[in-house]
Amino acid sequence: MNMQLDFEHRHAAHCENGVVRNLLNFYGIQLSEPMILGLGSGIFFSHMPFYKLHGMPLTSFRPFPGTIFNRVTKTLGIDIQWHKFKDPDKAMQKLDEILFKGIPVGLRVGVYNLSYFPQEYRFHFNAHNLCVIGKEEDEYIISDPIGMNKHRISSADLKKVRYAWGTSPPKGRMYYIKSLKDYRPLDEKMIDKATLKTCSDMLHIPFPMFGAQGVAYLGRRMRKWEDMYGKRGAALNLAQVIRMLEEIGTGGAGFRFMYAAFLQEASEMLNRPLWNQLSMELSETGDMWRDFSYHGARFFKNREGKIQSYDDLATKLQIISDRETDIFTRLEKSIKRG
Amino acid sequence: MKVNEVPQDNAFLQSDNQIGLRDRYYALDEDGKFQEVPSVGWKPKNAAIQFAWNNRAEEAEKVRQQVITGKYSPLAYHMERLLMTSSILSQYTGLSRYKITKYCKPRHFIKMKPEDLSRLAAALNISVEELTTID
């Protein structure tokens, strides 16, 4: 059986935002990608030495995968459904069943076996999102938001990436929109509530490794890296942080800019000039993150020169942490007062 | 970041790739408004990725030498090269970690059952012939 939904594929900066935006758009709800990020409180930071990816501490710039979809749909009163399966064949059957009802389905997949990714990008990263929008013979038509175009993937390959293994395996997870009967259009209250949630995540989690203070925590750990892992190990850890910062669709510096774009959009919508100012300041911290990556990358070249030490990099993180704390504190206050 | 500062340093994305993978940045235009700009990559990120893979290749080469000296089996080399650990490979194949560690030794490797061999090869995305050689 062949079919393809009339689904508008649009490229996005981040996979989950992109899937959520494209799914909502399919149902006639038009929101920008930054607005999705804002409503989903998708900006975050955590550095967890006890949670490993490739044997190195995981640094993440986003909340746990799936969170943005859940938060955005809950806020807008949209009814959704999640599934996960033990049996891969059942997972594929269910996908067909929902798809043939005319419903686009979001999938969480691993990128290790994702055939259209360049080899260099394929590591055991299990939080990529894409949307299945059609099937022809044995091929699925997919909308992967980090691609400029729609693409195809064989059903055997799709099964493989849905059952990728490693840190937090997707286990065939799929999600879709069930009904819009309680849908509420976007309003000021929703934006305020989501923004307060973001501020709370960035400021008030009482552990040092989360939120804005987590950035400083990463800095403090970084000062010890050379002693802990040796020269090469330290550089590998740094490489992993920079990859998480800049890798396609995982967030990082890009998220600072995108959240800044959200603040700008909201500032115009709600007529709050202060938010535009905060937006500009957050965009500056994005630049500071990029400066961090730029200097960090010098560790990977053996050329001697003006190499900065891990202490210098850690100091940069300390400054970023202070700036972000300040920005989110003022953002939070602006809502609580208003 | 300004619109004209969005980096376009391509290293890994093939231009003939039909899907057209891209980064996307929100950058400021001259009026201080955010605009979306697709990007093909950025040098520091490319350097980080390249460094991680170079390091991996060096580690794999060390294991390869140890395969030649008879310390390890070809499986150990391919696992190192392909970013596999015994625990992840065990999840993919259903073989126990103990078994996989055992097969990393030459004397157990040569006695491996053909079906285990093909399961391991399938999980590593290589052919059985490749799995039994180190070229």
Short mmCIF file of C-alpha atoms in Angstrom, two decimals:
data_model
loop_
_atom_site.label_atom_id
_atom_site.label_comp_id
_atom_site.label_asym_id
_atom_site.label_seq_id
_atom_site.Cartn_x
_atom_site.Cartn_y
_atom_site.Cartn_z
CA MET A 1 0.00 0.00 0.00
CA ASN A 2 1.38 3.39 -0.96
CA MET A 3 0.52 6.69 0.60
CA GLN A 4 1.97 10.03 1.46
CA LEU A 5 0.44 12.68 3.67
CA ASP A 6 0.17 16.25 2.50
CA PHE A 7 2.77 17.30 5.02
CA GLU A 8 4.78 20.49 4.73
CA HIS A 9 8.39 19.68 5.49
CA ARG A 10 10.39 22.55 6.96
CA HIS A 11 13.99 22.64 8.04
CA ALA A 12 14.68 23.51 11.66
CA ALA A 13 17.65 24.21 13.89
CA HIS A 14 16.74 21.50 16.35
CA CYS A 15 15.19 18.13 15.63
CA GLU A 16 12.55 17.97 18.36
CA ASN A 17 11.40 21.57 17.92
CA GLY A 18 11.24 20.94 14.21
CA VAL A 19 9.15 17.79 14.52
CA VAL A 20 6.77 19.49 16.95
CA ARG A 21 6.45 22.57 14.77
CA ASN A 22 5.85 20.53 11.61
CA LEU A 23 3.33 18.28 13.37
CA LEU A 24 1.37 21.26 14.71
CA ASN A 25 1.54 22.91 11.31
CA PHE A 26 -0.02 19.79 9.79
CA TYR A 27 -3.03 20.39 12.03
CA GLY A 28 -3.18 24.05 11.10
CA ILE A 29 -1.46 25.46 14.18
CA GLN A 30 1.27 27.80 13.04
CA LEU A 31 4.00 28.58 15.53
CA SER A 32 7.62 29.52 14.92
CA GLU A 33 10.46 27.29 16.03
CA PRO A 34 11.62 29.76 18.72
CA MET A 35 8.05 29.91 20.05
CA ILE A 36 8.05 26.11 20.33
CA LEU A 37 11.34 26.27 22.22
CA GLY A 38 9.93 28.97 24.51
CA LEU A 39 6.65 27.18 25.19
CA GLY A 40 8.46 23.88 25.69
CA SER A 41 10.95 25.50 28.09
CA GLY A 42 13.55 23.82 25.91
CA ILE A 43 16.63 25.73 27.00
CA PHE A 44 18.57 24.02 29.73
CA PHE A 45 22.00 23.01 30.86
CA SER A 46 23.31 20.00 32.69
CA HIS A 47 26.69 18.42 33.19
CA MET A 48 26.41 15.03 34.83
CA PRO A 49 29.65 13.25 35.68
CA PHE A 50 27.69 10.15 36.74
CA TYR A 51 25.75 9.83 33.47
CA LYS A 52 28.02 8.75 30.67
CA LEU A 53 28.02 8.90 26.92
CA HIS A 54 30.95 7.09 25.31
CA GLY A 55 32.43 6.69 28.78
CA MET A 56 32.59 10.45 29.32
CA PRO A 57 30.35 12.67 31.42
CA LEU A 58 27.29 13.83 29.53
CA THR A 59 26.90 17.53 28.96
CA SER A 60 23.49 18.45 27.69
CA PHE A 61 21.94 21.69 26.57
CA ARG A 62 18.39 20.51 26.43
CA PRO A 63 15.90 18.80 28.70
CA PHE A 64 15.27 15.09 28.37
CA PRO A 65 14.07 14.19 24.84
CA GLY A 66 10.31 14.27 24.46
CA THR A 67 9.91 17.03 27.04
CA ILE A 68 9.39 19.81 24.54
CA PHE A 69 6.65 17.90 22.71
CA ASN A 70 4.91 17.04 25.97
CA ARG A 71 5.06 20.55 27.38
CA VAL A 72 3.97 22.36 24.22
CA THR A 73 1.00 20.08 23.58
CA LYS A 74 -0.06 20.17 27.23
CA THR A 75 0.05 23.96 27.25
CA LEU A 76 -2.06 24.17 24.11
CA GLY A 77 -4.51 21.54 25.37
CA ILE A 78 -3.69 19.07 22.61
CA ASP A 79 -4.28 15.39 23.24
CA ILE A 80 -1.27 13.22 22.39
CA GLN A 81 -0.24 9.61 22.50
CA TRP A 82 3.11 7.93 23.18
CA HIS A 83 3.98 4.30 22.56
CA LYS A 84 7.00 2.16 23.18
CA PHE A 85 7.45 -1.49 22.39
CA LYS A 86 9.48 -4.48 23.44
CA ASP A 87 8.98 -6.16 20.09
CA PRO A 88 10.41 -4.33 17.02
CA ASP A 89 7.89 -5.96 14.67
CA LYS A 90 4.99 -4.71 16.76
CA ALA A 91 6.57 -1.25 16.74
CA MET A 92 6.61 -1.25 12.94
CA GLN A 93 3.05 -2.64 12.74
CA LYS A 94 1.73 0.09 15.02
CA LEU A 95 3.55 2.73 13.00
CA ASP A 96 1.80 1.50 9.82
CA GLU A 97 -1.54 1.33 11.57
CA ILE A 98 -1.39 4.95 12.74
CA LEU A 99 0.19 6.21 9.53
CA PHE A 100 -2.52 4.68 7.35
CA LYS A 101 -5.13 6.46 9.42
CA GLY A 102 -3.62 9.63 7.98
CA ILE A 103 -1.71 10.65 11.08
CA PRO A 104 1.93 11.75 10.86
CA VAL A 105 4.02 9.97 13.49
CA GLY A 106 7.03 11.30 15.36
CA LEU A 107 9.79 8.84 16.17
CA ARG A 108 12.72 8.90 18.54
CA VAL A 109 15.71 7.23 16.90
CA GLY A 110 19.41 6.62 17.38
CA VAL A 111 21.81 8.06 14.84
CA TYR A 112 24.45 5.29 14.95
CA ASN A 113 22.80 3.42 12.08
CA LEU A 114 21.03 6.34 10.44
CA SER A 115 21.99 5.78 6.82
CA TYR A 116 21.76 9.34 5.51
CA PHE A 117 23.97 10.84 8.23
CA PRO A 118 27.62 11.37 7.39
CA GLN A 119 29.79 8.68 9.00
CA GLU A 120 31.47 11.25 11.24
CA TYR A 121 28.17 12.22 12.86
CA ARG A 122 27.10 8.68 13.63
CA PHE A 123 27.82 7.98 17.24
CA HIS A 124 25.63 6.37 19.90
CA PHE A 125 23.32 9.32 20.26
CA ASN A 126 19.79 8.16 20.88
CA ALA A 127 17.72 11.30 21.07
CA HIS A 128 17.20 12.25 17.47
CA ASN A 129 13.65 12.94 16.29
CA LEU A 130 12.05 12.60 12.91
CA CYS A 131 8.56 12.34 11.52
CA VAL A 132 7.16 9.59 9.30
CA ILE A 133 4.76 10.96 6.72
CA GLY A 134 4.28 8.24 4.14
CA LYS A 135 5.10 4.81 2.86
CA GLU A 136 5.88 3.50 -0.60
CA GLU A 137 6.51 -0.19 -1.11
CA ASP A 138 9.13 -1.00 1.47
CA GLU A 139 10.28 2.55 2.03
CA TYR A 140 9.10 5.14 4.49
CA ILE A 141 8.93 8.78 3.56
CA ILE A 142 10.30 10.83 6.40
CA SER A 143 10.56 14.46 7.34
CA ASP A 144 13.77 14.93 9.29
CA PRO A 145 13.86 18.57 10.40
CA ILE A 146 17.63 18.88 10.13
CA GLY A 147 17.46 18.03 6.42
CA MET A 148 16.44 20.65 3.88
CA ASN A 149 14.36 18.05 2.01
CA LYS A 150 12.12 15.09 2.70
CA HIS A 151 13.85 11.77 2.50
CA ARG A 152 13.29 8.03 2.26
CA ILE A 153 14.49 5.23 4.44
CA SER A 154 13.97 1.49 4.01
CA SER A 155 11.81 -0.21 6.57
CA ALA A 156 14.73 -2.43 7.66
CA ASP A 157 16.88 0.65 8.29
CA LEU A 158 14.10 2.42 10.12
CA LYS A 159 13.60 -0.58 12.37
CA LYS A 160 17.30 -0.57 13.13
CA VAL A 161 17.43 3.08 14.19
CA ARG A 162 14.26 2.75 16.26
CA TYR A 163 16.00 -0.01 18.13
CA ALA A 164 19.35 1.65 18.60
CA TRP A 165 21.16 0.81 21.84
CA GLY A 166 23.47 2.57 24.24
CA THR A 167 22.71 5.42 26.64
CA SER A 168 18.90 5.87 26.97
CA PRO A 169 17.78 3.68 24.03
CA PRO A 170 14.63 4.81 22.18
CA LYS A 171 12.98 1.35 22.34
CA GLY A 172 10.77 2.10 19.38
CA ARG A 173 9.22 5.17 20.96
CA MET A 174 6.64 6.93 18.79
CA TYR A 175 4.30 9.83 19.37
CA TYR A 176 1.49 11.58 17.58
CA ILE A 177 -1.34 14.03 18.03
CA LYS A 178 -4.63 12.37 18.92
CA SER A 179 -7.17 15.12 19.07
CA LEU A 180 -7.52 18.88 19.08
CA LYS A 181 -10.87 19.12 20.78
CA ASP A 182 -9.52 20.98 23.82
CA TYR A 183 -7.13 23.15 21.83
CA ARG A 184 -6.56 26.63 23.19
CA PRO A 185 -4.81 29.25 21.04
CA LEU A 186 -1.58 30.78 22.29
CA ASP A 187 -2.01 33.55 24.86
CA GLU A 188 0.00 35.69 27.26
CA LYS A 189 -0.59 33.43 30.24
CA MET A 190 0.89 30.43 28.46
CA ILE A 191 4.02 32.33 27.54
CA ASP A 192 4.42 33.62 31.10
CA LYS A 193 3.94 30.20 32.60
CA ALA A 194 6.38 28.51 30.24
CA THR A 195 8.93 31.27 30.76
CA LEU A 196 8.66 30.96 34.53
CA LYS A 197 9.24 27.23 34.14
CA THR A 198 12.33 27.94 32.05
CA CYS A 199 13.64 30.39 34.66
CA SER A 200 12.96 27.89 37.40
CA ASP A 201 14.89 25.17 35.52
CA MET A 202 17.77 27.51 34.86
CA LEU A 203 17.92 29.02 38.35
CA HIS A 204 16.29 26.99 41.08
CA ILE A 205 17.24 23.33 40.78
CA PRO A 206 19.11 22.74 44.03
CA PHE A 207 21.97 20.76 42.55
CA PRO A 208 25.12 22.39 41.21
CA MET A 209 25.13 20.51 37.91
CA PHE A 210 21.88 21.89 36.49
CA GLY A 211 20.87 25.20 34.98
CA ALA A 212 22.97 28.35 34.81
CA GLN A 213 25.06 27.34 37.80
CA GLY A 214 25.77 24.06 36.02
CA VAL A 215 27.84 26.00 33.52
CA ALA A 216 30.12 27.15 36.33
CA TYR A 217 30.14 23.60 37.68
CA LEU A 218 31.38 22.32 34.32
CA GLY A 219 34.07 24.99 34.55
CA ARG A 220 35.15 23.78 37.98
CA ARG A 221 35.30 20.18 36.76
CA MET A 222 37.24 21.29 33.73
CA ARG A 223 40.03 22.73 35.88
CA LYS A 224 40.63 19.20 37.19
CA TRP A 225 40.39 17.39 33.87
CA GLU A 226 44.09 17.24 33.11
CA ASP A 227 44.80 15.67 36.49
CA MET A 228 41.87 13.32 36.22
CA TYR A 229 42.11 12.10 32.63
CA GLY A 230 45.56 13.14 31.42
CA LYS A 231 46.23 15.48 28.53
CA ARG A 232 44.55 13.45 25.84
CA GLY A 233 41.58 12.43 27.98
CA ALA A 234 40.99 16.06 28.89
CA ALA A 235 41.03 17.06 25.23
CA LEU A 236 38.60 14.24 24.41
CA ASN A 237 36.24 15.44 27.11
CA LEU A 238 36.48 18.94 25.75
CA ALA A 239 35.79 17.63 22.25
CA GLN A 240 32.66 15.97 23.53
CA VAL A 241 31.43 19.18 25.18
CA ILE A 242 32.02 21.12 21.97
CA ARG A 243 30.28 18.49 19.90
CA MET A 244 27.25 18.66 22.17
CA LEU A 245 27.42 22.45 21.93
CA GLU A 246 27.53 22.57 18.17
CA GLU A 247 26.41 19.23 16.77
CA ILE A 248 23.48 19.44 14.37
CA GLY A 249 20.25 19.62 16.25
CA THR A 250 21.49 19.18 19.79
CA GLY A 251 21.27 22.71 20.99
CA GLY A 252 24.06 24.48 22.82
CA ALA A 253 25.06 27.90 21.62
CA GLY A 254 22.38 27.69 18.96
CA PHE A 255 19.78 27.39 21.70
CA ARG A 256 20.88 30.69 23.25
CA PHE A 257 20.24 32.41 19.94
CA MET A 258 16.97 30.60 19.43
CA TYR A 259 15.71 31.39 22.91
CA ALA A 260 16.76 34.98 22.31
CA ALA A 261 14.65 34.90 19.14
CA PHE A 262 11.75 33.63 21.25
CA LEU A 263 12.17 36.50 23.71
CA GLN A 264 12.18 38.93 20.81
CA GLU A 265 9.03 37.44 19.29
CA ALA A 266 7.29 37.45 22.68
CA SER A 267 8.43 40.99 23.37
CA GLU A 268 6.70 42.19 20.21
CA MET A 269 3.62 40.08 20.79
CA LEU A 270 3.14 41.16 24.41
CA ASN A 271 4.60 44.63 24.00
CA ARG A 272 7.35 44.16 26.58
CA PRO A 273 10.45 46.13 25.55
CA LEU A 274 12.49 44.67 28.44
CA TRP A 275 12.29 41.22 26.88
CA ASN A 276 13.87 42.47 23.69
CA GLN A 277 16.75 43.84 25.73
CA LEU A 278 17.14 40.50 27.53
CA SER A 279 17.00 38.86 24.12
CA MET A 280 20.00 40.90 22.95
CA GLU A 281 21.91 40.03 26.12
CA LEU A 282 21.16 36.32 25.77
CA SER A 283 22.33 36.49 22.18
CA GLU A 284 25.61 37.87 23.55
CA THR A 285 26.02 34.86 25.84
CA GLY A 286 25.49 32.73 22.73
CA ASP A 287 28.45 34.57 21.22
CA MET A 288 30.41 33.85 24.39
CA TRP A 289 29.65 30.14 24.05
CA ARG A 290 30.94 30.31 20.50
CA ASP A 291 34.06 32.05 21.72
CA PHE A 292 34.49 29.18 24.18
CA SER A 293 34.24 26.61 21.36
CA TYR A 294 36.59 28.62 19.20
CA HIS A 295 39.31 28.69 21.85
CA GLY A 296 38.59 25.14 22.93
CA ALA A 297 39.13 23.87 19.39
CA ARG A 298 42.77 24.97 19.57
CA PHE A 299 43.43 22.09 21.93
CA PHE A 300 42.80 19.71 19.06
CA LYS A 301 45.59 21.01 16.92
CA ASN A 302 49.12 20.21 17.85
CA ARG A 303 50.35 23.52 16.58
CA GLU A 304 51.85 25.42 19.47
CA GLY A 305 50.69 28.97 19.69
CA LYS A 306 48.45 31.00 21.88
CA ILE A 307 46.86 27.94 23.46
CA GLN A 308 44.81 28.77 26.46
CA SER A 309 44.76 26.50 29.46
CA TYR A 310 41.73 24.73 30.83
CA ASP A 311 41.73 27.35 33.57
CA ASP A 312 41.16 30.06 30.99
CA LEU A 313 38.31 28.08 29.43
CA ALA A 314 36.84 27.49 32.87
CA THR A 315 36.95 31.21 33.56
CA LYS A 316 34.98 31.82 30.36
CA LEU A 317 32.36 29.37 31.59
CA GLN A 318 32.24 31.10 34.96
CA ILE A 319 31.49 34.40 33.22
CA ILE A 320 28.82 32.81 31.02
CA SER A 321 27.25 31.25 34.09
CA ASP A 322 27.08 34.61 35.87
CA ARG A 323 25.62 36.34 32.82
CA GLU A 324 22.95 33.71 32.26
CA THR A 325 22.02 33.70 35.94
CA ASP A 326 21.58 37.45 35.78
CA ILE A 327 19.50 37.34 32.58
CA PHE A 328 17.14 34.63 33.77
CA THR A 329 16.77 36.26 37.19
CA ARG A 330 15.66 39.51 35.57
CA LEU A 331 13.38 37.61 33.20
CA GLU A 332 11.75 35.87 36.13
CA LYS A 333 11.32 39.10 38.08
CA SER A 334 9.74 40.84 35.08
CA ILE A 335 6.94 38.25 35.13
CA LYS A 336 6.46 38.06 38.85
CA ARG A 337 6.10 41.82 39.07
CA GLY A 338 3.87 42.14 36.03
CA MET B 1 25.91 36.61 16.01
CA LYS B 2 25.19 38.71 12.93
CA VAL B 3 23.65 37.28 9.77
CA ASN B 4 26.91 37.79 7.86
CA GLU B 5 28.89 35.98 10.57
CA VAL B 6 27.07 32.66 10.18
CA PRO B 7 29.85 30.18 9.41
CA GLN B 8 29.84 28.11 6.23
CA ASP B 9 32.77 25.74 6.78
CA ASN B 10 31.85 22.45 5.20
CA ALA B 11 33.76 19.33 6.17
CA PHE B 12 31.45 16.36 6.43
CA LEU B 13 28.23 17.10 4.60
CA GLN B 14 28.22 15.68 1.08
CA SER B 15 26.79 18.12 -1.41
CA ASP B 16 25.20 15.34 -3.44
CA ASN B 17 23.30 14.12 -0.40
CA GLN B 18 19.70 14.46 -1.42
CA ILE B 19 18.34 15.24 2.03
CA GLY B 20 20.60 18.29 2.43
CA LEU B 21 21.59 18.18 6.08
CA ARG B 22 22.24 21.64 7.50
CA ASP B 23 22.67 23.53 10.73
CA ARG B 24 20.45 26.51 11.19
CA TYR B 25 21.26 29.63 13.12
CA TYR B 26 19.18 32.45 14.45
CA ALA B 27 21.31 35.48 13.67
CA LEU B 28 20.72 39.21 13.98
CA ASP B 29 20.21 41.40 10.94
CA GLU B 30 21.05 45.11 10.75
CA ASP B 31 17.79 46.11 12.43
CA GLY B 32 18.47 43.87 15.41
CA LYS B 33 15.88 41.29 14.32
CA PHE B 34 16.55 37.57 14.31
CA GLN B 35 16.70 35.85 10.93
CA GLU B 36 17.13 32.16 10.18
CA VAL B 37 20.25 31.22 8.25
CA PRO B 38 21.17 27.64 7.23
CA SER B 39 24.82 26.69 7.64
CA VAL B 40 27.00 23.83 6.41
CA GLY B 41 29.25 23.76 9.45
CA TRP B 42 31.79 25.56 11.58
CA LYS B 43 35.52 24.97 11.88
CA PRO B 44 35.80 24.49 15.67
CA LYS B 45 33.01 21.93 15.62
CA ASN B 46 34.56 20.15 12.66
CA ALA B 47 37.88 20.13 14.52
CA ALA B 48 36.25 18.57 17.60
CA ILE B 49 34.62 15.85 15.49
CA GLN B 50 37.82 15.21 13.55
CA PHE B 51 39.85 15.05 16.74
CA ALA B 52 37.51 12.50 18.30
CA TRP B 53 37.68 10.30 15.17
CA ASN B 54 41.45 10.64 14.75
CA ASN B 55 41.85 9.57 18.32
CA ARG B 56 39.57 6.63 17.69
CA ALA B 57 41.60 5.62 14.62
CA GLU B 58 44.83 5.72 16.65
CA GLU B 59 43.32 3.56 19.37
CA ALA B 60 42.06 1.12 16.75
CA GLU B 61 45.51 0.95 15.18
CA LYS B 62 46.99 0.02 18.57
CA VAL B 63 44.48 -2.79 18.89
CA ARG B 64 45.23 -3.88 15.32
CA GLN B 65 48.88 -4.27 16.22
CA GLN B 66 47.84 -6.36 19.21
CA VAL B 67 45.73 -8.54 16.92
CA ILE B 68 48.85 -9.17 14.85
CA THR B 69 50.82 -10.13 17.97
CA GLY B 70 48.01 -12.49 18.95
CA LYS B 71 46.73 -10.67 22.04
CA TYR B 72 43.31 -9.86 20.63
CA SER B 73 40.99 -11.17 17.93
CA PRO B 74 39.82 -9.15 14.89
CA LEU B 75 36.52 -8.57 16.74
CA ALA B 76 38.30 -6.35 19.26
CA TYR B 77 39.79 -4.27 16.45
CA HIS B 78 36.46 -3.78 14.65
CA MET B 79 34.69 -2.90 17.87
CA GLU B 80 37.27 -0.23 18.65
CA ARG B 81 37.16 1.10 15.10
CA LEU B 82 33.37 1.20 14.95
CA LEU B 83 32.82 2.82 18.33
CA MET B 84 31.34 -0.31 19.85
CA THR B 85 31.60 -1.37 23.47
CA SER B 86 30.88 -4.87 24.69
CA SER B 87 27.77 -3.68 26.51
CA ILE B 88 26.21 -1.93 23.52
CA LEU B 89 27.15 -4.80 21.20
CA SER B 90 25.58 -7.19 23.65
CA GLN B 91 22.34 -5.19 23.49
CA TYR B 92 22.38 -5.29 19.68
CA THR B 93 23.16 -8.98 19.36
CA GLY B 94 21.60 -10.55 22.42
CA LEU B 95 24.91 -12.24 23.20
CA SER B 96 26.15 -11.78 26.74
CA ARG B 97 28.90 -9.30 27.51
CA TYR B 98 30.95 -12.14 28.90
CA LYS B 99 30.73 -13.99 25.60
CA ILE B 100 31.69 -10.91 23.59
CA THR B 101 34.69 -10.22 25.82
CA LYS B 102 35.67 -13.85 25.38
CA TYR B 103 35.43 -13.60 21.58
CA CYS B 104 37.86 -10.70 21.73
CA LYS B 105 40.53 -13.34 22.45
CA PRO B 106 41.88 -15.24 19.42
CA ARG B 107 41.54 -18.75 20.84
CA HIS B 108 37.81 -18.27 21.52
CA PHE B 109 37.29 -16.27 18.34
CA ILE B 110 38.35 -19.14 16.08
CA LYS B 111 35.93 -21.49 17.83
CA MET B 112 32.97 -19.14 17.43
CA LYS B 113 29.74 -20.56 16.06
CA PRO B 114 28.88 -19.26 12.54
CA GLU B 115 25.57 -17.85 13.72
CA ASP B 116 27.23 -15.80 16.45
CA LEU B 117 29.72 -14.57 13.90
CA SER B 118 27.00 -13.40 11.53
CA ARG B 119 25.07 -11.77 14.36
CA LEU B 120 28.13 -9.79 15.41
CA ALA B 121 28.88 -8.84 11.81
CA ALA B 122 25.31 -7.67 11.28
CA ALA B 123 25.36 -5.51 14.41
CA LEU B 124 28.63 -3.94 13.30
CA ASN B 125 27.29 -3.38 9.77
CA ILE B 126 30.15 -5.29 8.17
CA SER B 127 30.38 -8.61 6.35
CA VAL B 128 31.57 -11.81 8.01
CA GLU B 129 34.67 -11.72 5.77
CA GLU B 130 35.52 -8.24 7.03
CA LEU B 131 34.97 -9.28 10.61
CA THR B 132 37.47 -12.10 10.31
CA THR B 133 40.23 -9.94 8.80
CA ILE B 134 41.98 -6.77 9.90
CA ASP B 135 42.82 -5.01 6.64
#
